[in-house]
XYZ file of C-alpha atoms in Angstrom:
497
model
C 83.257 152.673 129.594
C 81.668 155.789 128.118
C 84.755 156.776 126.152
C 84.742 153.366 124.388
C 81.018 153.266 123.622
C 81.281 154.836 120.180
C 84.074 152.444 119.143
C 82.093 149.501 120.518
C 79.011 150.412 118.503
C 81.097 150.896 115.387
C 82.676 147.438 115.597
C 79.422 145.785 116.630
C 77.751 147.141 113.484
C 80.608 145.842 111.360
C 80.232 142.420 112.966
C 76.460 142.322 112.432
C 76.879 143.385 108.824
C 79.261 140.481 108.173
C 77.149 138.012 110.172
C 73.933 138.816 108.322
C 75.474 137.511 105.114
C 75.303 133.978 106.562
C 71.490 133.941 106.422
C 69.239 135.629 103.829
C 66.399 136.197 106.326
C 68.772 137.825 108.824
C 70.285 139.959 106.092
C 66.860 141.344 105.119
C 66.048 142.132 108.758
C 69.407 143.802 109.311
C 68.973 145.962 106.212
C 65.502 147.020 107.457
C 66.321 147.591 111.141
C 70.157 147.911 111.105
C 70.241 145.675 114.193
C 69.840 142.046 115.332
C 68.673 140.653 118.658
C 71.102 138.800 120.907
C 69.435 135.465 120.034
C 69.678 136.184 116.303
C 73.315 137.233 116.705
C 74.185 133.956 118.480
C 72.458 131.876 115.767
C 74.388 133.746 113.078
C 77.666 133.346 114.983
C 77.141 129.581 115.288
C 76.574 129.275 111.549
C 79.595 131.437 110.754
C 81.834 129.412 113.075
C 80.571 126.170 111.526
C 81.228 127.446 107.992
C 84.679 128.730 108.881
C 83.723 132.323 108.001
C 84.351 133.583 111.560
C 87.073 132.417 113.932
C 86.553 133.057 117.658
C 89.481 134.506 119.595
C 89.528 134.455 123.402
C 92.190 136.089 125.527
C 93.004 133.654 128.333
C 95.805 132.279 130.481
C 95.722 128.861 132.100
C 98.523 129.764 134.498
C 96.412 132.389 136.271
C 93.011 130.888 135.346
C 91.948 134.131 133.648
C 89.556 133.958 130.716
C 89.275 130.165 130.956
C 85.583 130.226 131.945
C 84.889 132.599 129.058
C 86.536 130.111 126.708
C 84.519 127.185 128.100
C 81.277 129.182 127.862
C 82.060 129.997 124.244
C 82.673 126.332 123.403
C 79.506 125.229 125.169
C 77.209 127.866 123.669
C 78.659 128.528 120.225
C 80.535 125.469 119.009
C 78.218 122.492 119.427
C 78.199 119.249 117.455
C 74.633 119.972 116.302
C 75.756 123.298 114.870
C 78.867 121.967 113.190
C 77.286 118.826 111.671
C 80.719 117.198 111.676
C 81.559 114.648 108.997
C 84.907 112.911 108.672
C 86.271 111.239 105.560
C 87.421 107.672 106.190
C 87.856 104.510 104.091
C 85.940 101.250 104.028
C 87.216 97.702 103.568
C 87.549 98.242 99.805
C 89.730 101.312 100.374
C 86.925 103.544 99.117
C 86.292 106.963 100.720
C 83.221 107.181 102.962
C 81.710 109.937 105.108
C 81.313 109.335 108.840
C 78.762 111.690 110.405
C 79.250 112.597 114.064
C 75.876 111.376 115.313
C 74.655 108.922 117.925
C 72.653 107.031 115.328
C 74.414 104.381 113.297
C 77.269 101.967 114.046
C 80.096 102.845 116.413
C 83.431 104.143 115.045
C 86.335 105.552 117.040
C 89.867 106.835 116.612
C 92.692 106.539 119.153
C 94.610 109.819 119.095
C 96.926 109.225 122.064
C 98.189 106.340 124.172
C 99.442 107.206 127.632
C 101.250 104.955 130.095
C 100.259 104.883 133.740
C 102.472 102.983 136.232
C 99.346 101.448 137.826
C 96.839 101.160 134.970
C 99.309 100.389 132.176
C 98.330 101.662 128.728
C 95.495 104.216 128.622
C 94.118 104.820 125.120
C 92.461 108.179 124.572
C 89.792 107.674 121.927
C 87.331 109.993 120.248
C 83.945 108.445 119.480
C 83.548 109.465 115.852
C 80.004 108.077 115.485
C 77.476 105.882 117.269
C 77.571 104.972 120.935
C 79.644 102.669 123.109
C 78.910 100.786 126.343
C 81.104 98.928 128.852
C 81.922 95.318 127.884
C 81.114 95.927 124.188
C 83.207 93.946 121.704
C 84.915 96.130 119.100
C 87.179 95.554 116.103
C 90.552 97.246 115.589
C 90.711 97.877 111.830
C 94.403 98.837 112.042
C 95.720 95.710 113.790
C 92.865 93.486 112.489
C 92.029 92.158 115.955
C 88.904 92.056 118.117
C 88.875 93.170 121.737
C 86.269 93.212 124.480
C 86.111 96.465 126.393
C 86.147 96.748 130.148
C 85.022 99.952 131.783
C 84.598 103.249 129.958
C 85.992 106.367 131.597
C 86.630 110.056 131.060
C 89.693 111.947 132.247
C 89.022 114.942 134.493
C 92.331 116.459 135.534
C 94.185 113.768 137.471
C 91.044 111.670 137.962
C 89.694 108.928 135.721
C 85.904 108.715 136.160
C 83.823 105.746 134.987
C 80.860 106.390 132.676
C 77.981 104.136 131.650
C 77.880 105.147 127.995
C 79.908 107.097 125.432
C 78.306 109.185 122.685
C 79.476 110.624 119.376
C 82.040 113.363 120.031
C 83.029 112.081 123.480
C 86.664 111.654 124.487
C 86.921 108.304 126.268
C 89.769 106.605 128.135
C 90.102 102.880 127.369
C 92.289 100.734 129.639
C 93.674 97.189 129.411
C 93.580 97.114 125.607
C 96.003 94.477 124.333
C 96.483 95.443 120.674
C 95.508 99.119 120.481
C 97.808 102.141 120.242
C 97.993 105.700 118.949
C 96.493 106.155 115.479
C 94.370 102.975 115.473
C 90.853 102.937 113.982
C 88.091 101.155 115.912
C 84.696 99.991 114.622
C 81.894 97.515 115.340
C 83.198 94.512 113.421
C 85.101 93.386 110.343
C 81.988 93.550 108.154
C 81.543 97.263 108.880
C 85.213 98.168 108.438
C 86.101 101.844 108.885
C 89.684 103.136 108.687
C 90.584 106.726 109.576
C 93.782 108.388 108.390
C 96.796 107.472 110.495
C 99.024 110.109 112.023
C 101.680 110.923 109.455
C 105.067 109.718 110.622
C 107.468 112.635 110.955
C 111.182 112.426 110.259
C 113.073 113.304 113.478
C 114.902 116.632 113.370
C 116.789 116.402 116.659
C 118.569 113.554 118.429
C 120.116 113.015 121.829
C 122.197 110.194 123.223
C 120.774 109.124 126.558
C 122.531 107.741 129.624
C 121.326 106.785 133.055
C 122.191 108.671 136.206
C 122.149 105.316 138.026
C 123.342 102.008 136.547
C 120.810 100.056 138.614
C 118.076 101.215 136.181
C 119.783 99.796 133.066
C 117.651 96.649 132.854
C 114.326 98.494 132.796
C 115.385 101.545 130.731
C 114.498 100.232 127.261
C 111.135 98.827 128.332
C 110.096 102.022 130.088
C 111.043 104.263 127.147
C 109.230 101.981 124.693
C 106.097 102.217 126.830
C 106.221 105.992 127.087
C 106.922 106.716 123.413
C 103.842 104.740 122.352
C 101.987 107.941 123.263
C 103.881 109.902 120.617
C 104.616 108.295 117.228
C 106.930 111.194 116.326
C 109.485 109.978 118.902
C 111.883 107.150 118.044
C 114.211 105.035 120.161
C 117.319 103.947 118.249
C 119.841 101.377 119.476
C 123.089 102.289 117.716
C 125.188 99.128 117.859
C 128.058 100.564 115.827
C 128.771 103.485 118.161
C 127.290 101.776 121.231
C 124.794 104.471 122.157
C 121.053 104.736 122.703
C 119.454 107.581 120.758
C 116.177 109.352 121.466
C 114.987 111.219 118.372
C 112.044 113.564 117.910
C 110.689 116.870 116.680
C 112.151 119.233 119.246
C 114.186 119.777 122.379
C 111.165 120.614 124.555
C 109.323 117.510 123.364
C 112.176 115.165 124.340
C 112.855 116.924 127.634
C 109.167 116.606 128.528
C 109.359 112.901 127.756
C 112.294 112.446 130.117
C 110.475 114.432 132.816
C 107.523 112.086 132.434
C 109.783 109.048 132.824
C 111.360 110.554 135.924
C 107.995 111.470 137.441
C 106.162 108.211 136.708
C 108.911 105.586 136.867
C 111.549 107.247 139.090
C 114.280 106.842 136.437
C 116.589 109.793 135.833
C 118.013 110.053 132.312
C 120.641 112.469 131.036
C 121.045 113.949 127.535
C 124.239 114.274 125.535
C 125.063 115.056 121.910
C 125.158 111.825 119.853
C 128.359 110.725 118.147
C 128.393 110.940 114.360
C 128.751 108.030 111.971
C 131.941 109.038 110.198
C 133.349 106.756 107.509
C 136.790 106.058 106.073
C 137.897 105.408 102.514
C 140.960 105.692 100.267
C 141.946 108.125 97.521
C 144.887 106.182 96.062
C 145.927 102.695 95.010
C 148.033 100.187 96.919
C 149.181 96.593 96.889
C 150.097 94.347 99.841
C 150.611 90.770 100.958
C 149.000 89.193 103.974
C 150.691 86.010 105.146
C 149.679 84.125 108.248
C 151.841 81.211 109.318
C 151.712 79.514 112.684
C 153.228 76.273 113.969
C 152.387 74.968 117.415
C 153.678 71.399 117.399
C 150.610 69.804 115.850
C 148.593 70.937 112.842
C 149.652 74.457 111.877
C 147.902 77.422 110.248
C 148.838 78.816 106.858
C 147.216 81.416 104.628
C 148.806 83.736 102.067
C 147.132 86.317 99.809
C 148.137 89.313 97.673
C 145.634 92.129 97.099
C 145.331 95.410 95.222
C 143.152 98.255 96.515
C 141.700 101.227 94.702
C 138.914 103.741 95.377
C 135.383 103.568 93.935
C 132.994 106.476 93.239
C 131.223 107.829 96.319
C 128.204 105.776 97.284
C 129.150 102.584 95.425
C 130.241 100.674 98.523
C 132.703 97.769 98.709
C 133.515 95.338 95.908
C 135.658 92.191 96.041
C 137.155 90.854 92.801
C 138.482 87.304 92.454
C 141.392 87.396 89.986
C 143.089 84.165 91.067
C 144.383 82.028 88.185
C 146.261 78.761 88.224
C 144.922 77.673 91.605
C 147.416 79.661 93.705
C 144.584 79.816 96.270
C 142.002 76.995 96.241
C 138.482 78.112 95.338
C 137.064 77.165 98.753
C 139.426 79.580 100.545
C 138.706 82.668 98.398
C 135.451 83.539 100.256
C 137.483 83.331 103.490
C 139.862 86.038 102.235
C 136.865 88.236 101.391
C 135.324 87.605 104.823
C 138.554 88.623 106.550
C 138.687 91.877 104.575
C 134.998 92.645 105.206
C 135.464 92.145 108.960
C 138.635 94.261 109.003
C 137.074 97.160 107.099
C 134.431 97.566 109.833
C 137.185 99.256 111.841
C 139.144 101.623 109.625
C 142.788 102.623 109.926
C 142.570 106.312 110.853
C 139.866 106.558 113.522
C 138.274 103.133 113.651
C 135.223 103.936 111.485
C 133.896 101.627 108.776
C 135.659 101.722 105.384
C 133.434 102.310 102.339
C 133.649 102.939 98.591
C 136.699 100.887 97.657
C 137.593 97.826 95.628
C 139.861 94.917 96.523
C 141.324 92.622 93.902
C 142.698 89.276 95.065
C 145.294 88.329 92.435
C 147.808 85.894 93.966
C 148.567 83.751 96.998
C 149.771 80.394 98.241
C 148.506 77.606 100.446
C 149.589 74.479 102.355
C 147.928 71.123 101.716
C 147.624 70.356 105.443
C 147.874 73.626 107.378
C 145.640 75.919 105.291
C 142.156 76.609 106.670
C 139.272 79.051 106.412
C 140.432 80.855 109.539
C 144.035 81.146 108.300
C 142.897 82.800 105.063
C 140.499 85.112 106.926
C 143.415 86.325 109.042
C 145.643 86.639 105.950
C 142.956 88.755 104.211
C 142.677 90.991 107.258
C 146.475 91.405 107.441
C 146.715 92.299 103.732
C 143.950 94.899 104.133
C 145.658 96.526 107.140
C 148.972 96.732 105.286
C 147.555 98.097 102.024
C 145.159 100.715 103.439
C 147.778 103.087 104.956
C 149.575 103.081 101.567
C 146.407 104.062 99.648
C 145.992 107.602 101.043
C 143.201 106.937 103.574
C 140.805 109.780 104.416
C 137.879 110.470 106.741
C 134.394 111.015 105.300
C 131.704 112.947 107.141
C 127.924 112.697 106.608
C 126.023 115.557 104.983
C 122.284 116.176 105.213
C 119.741 117.910 103.013
C 117.838 120.572 104.947
C 114.665 122.488 104.208
C 114.129 125.455 106.523
C 110.725 127.181 106.342
C 111.080 130.757 107.504
C 109.474 134.185 107.213
C 110.958 136.559 104.640
C 112.548 138.767 107.311
C 114.838 135.955 108.502
C 115.955 134.434 105.193
C 119.257 136.354 105.143
C 120.109 135.437 108.733
C 119.375 131.753 108.116
C 121.409 131.649 104.896
C 124.335 133.359 106.616
C 124.228 130.912 109.509
C 124.283 127.954 107.102
C 127.392 129.330 105.392
C 129.099 129.804 108.758
C 128.539 126.090 109.450
C 130.309 124.901 106.281
C 126.961 124.464 104.569
C 125.878 125.337 101.044
C 122.586 127.059 100.220
C 121.089 125.100 97.310
C 118.163 127.406 96.577
C 115.033 129.169 97.759
C 111.370 128.386 97.202
C 108.240 130.321 98.112
C 105.593 128.037 99.664
C 102.329 129.294 101.189
C 103.674 132.697 102.164
C 106.958 131.394 103.548
C 110.433 131.036 102.125
C 111.926 127.536 102.125
C 115.714 127.668 102.309
C 117.240 124.502 100.853
C 120.728 123.631 101.989
C 123.347 120.880 102.167
C 125.348 120.880 105.390
C 127.584 118.591 107.487
C 125.506 116.666 110.015
C 127.872 117.505 112.881
C 127.058 121.216 112.405
C 123.293 120.762 112.956
C 123.104 118.054 115.618
C 121.455 120.563 117.978
C 120.119 123.019 115.424
C 116.590 123.526 116.758
C 117.453 125.912 119.637
C 119.953 127.722 117.403
C 117.346 128.249 114.667
C 114.796 129.427 117.234
C 117.266 131.999 118.492
C 118.045 133.268 114.976
C 114.387 133.562 113.949
C 112.724 134.304 117.309
C 110.965 130.944 116.994
C 109.463 131.760 113.575
C 110.928 128.828 111.640
C 110.847 125.065 111.343
C 113.008 122.598 109.480
C 113.397 119.027 108.346
C 116.468 117.141 107.265
C 117.488 113.789 105.825
C 120.774 112.066 105.080
C 122.294 113.059 101.735
C 125.809 111.692 101.197
C 129.378 111.484 102.510
C 132.102 113.993 101.671
C 135.795 114.168 102.537
C 136.460 115.767 105.904
C 138.927 118.627 105.424
C 139.322 119.788 108.997
C 141.615 118.773 111.835
C 141.472 114.996 112.335
C 142.171 115.500 116.042
C 138.651 116.913 116.414
C 137.121 113.595 115.357
C 136.692 111.123 118.238
C 138.034 107.603 117.822
C 135.472 104.864 117.399
C 136.591 102.230 119.888
C 140.109 101.246 120.746
C 142.984 101.725 118.373
C 143.856 98.603 116.360
C 147.359 97.357 117.047
C 149.597 96.585 114.071
C 150.558 93.180 115.429
C 147.042 92.192 116.495
C 147.128 88.931 114.591
């Protein structure tokens, strides 16, 4: 439009002035004529894109297919492999760095960047040809798994269609099917003698977890296998079988990521899975000392059962675990039965007294007992040890421990105060701040239960301008209402034995 012409000319001159710096010959012409032809401008743009001096920006929307053709035209005309002269740093068989040039000449190398699962085709490995060429039925070597495989057909993915091709060239994205030992992140090459290993995808620590359950019990048998197949496409997702709390956990980098995964399972395998917040691994311990006797005596007409032990309990510093001390003197308990007492206590402490969670950080001293020449047995002393533990623990001031995590939240300066305030409101402690690459990293220690679903909360606080990572730190005494903590399994009866 006429009223924009002056502004257009002004910005075009600024662009040409910057572009001419990329080439001395162009710069001299621009200084003489104060203009460049369209062909010269395109050549200069290509060089500037390749050098990283200019970054193309295209306004587009896939939803309404607006600007998409402009984007594709830009890629085709401006960002070509010949212009970029791509080289990738890899390693050879001696773990030495080597440069792999993206060219059709030379031996084949490839990198699998994604593995997808198709209900009909099975695993589909999306591979970029890093160098050389590839043909159907070629034999290749997987440098990651150290196995050889013969290829079948080569194909490219075009929307929902997979189209066979006769040859793949450097820079091509190829779909490989029916590969037995190849998955995301694997490096492929010609053979073992020409070994090439590209960097693997860095494994990310999950920041969000969900317990998963099935909408229909009839799908239970195939659930684990289906999820394992699907998550091979994304190494940042983990499937965790929690035997202690009897739950299956799906862990990953974000809520949207995991929801998309479940949608894929529903769409491809007709299995509907539901999310719920995972239960937390609380622990129990003691703060005081106690002493108790465990005596198990049973007569049933034939050979009886007899085991008798006396123990003392006391707490240990946090993180030091369980310790069993044998202080028997004078043979009051035969040496062969002492490990049985310890085994009984170890089994009993897996289900604590208060809420049924595992007992940690305490010491048990076995100091006295008695036995029967005929009726004593390993089982009798295991039961006696368990009974002594269950009697002593309630007398030793038992408490609940809750897990704490270390968090690092990377956020823009404007949101630091809001993030720090939110941490404090969740019983957390801000441990410090650090400036990293223009962002503030808020370091905090916080109870795990308070951040089980923190990603959407953090996005709301920061308008999506933050990210975080966390890892287990330690256990601390829970000081809230014990009624808020769910019981782990059924309550243990006092007269269980």
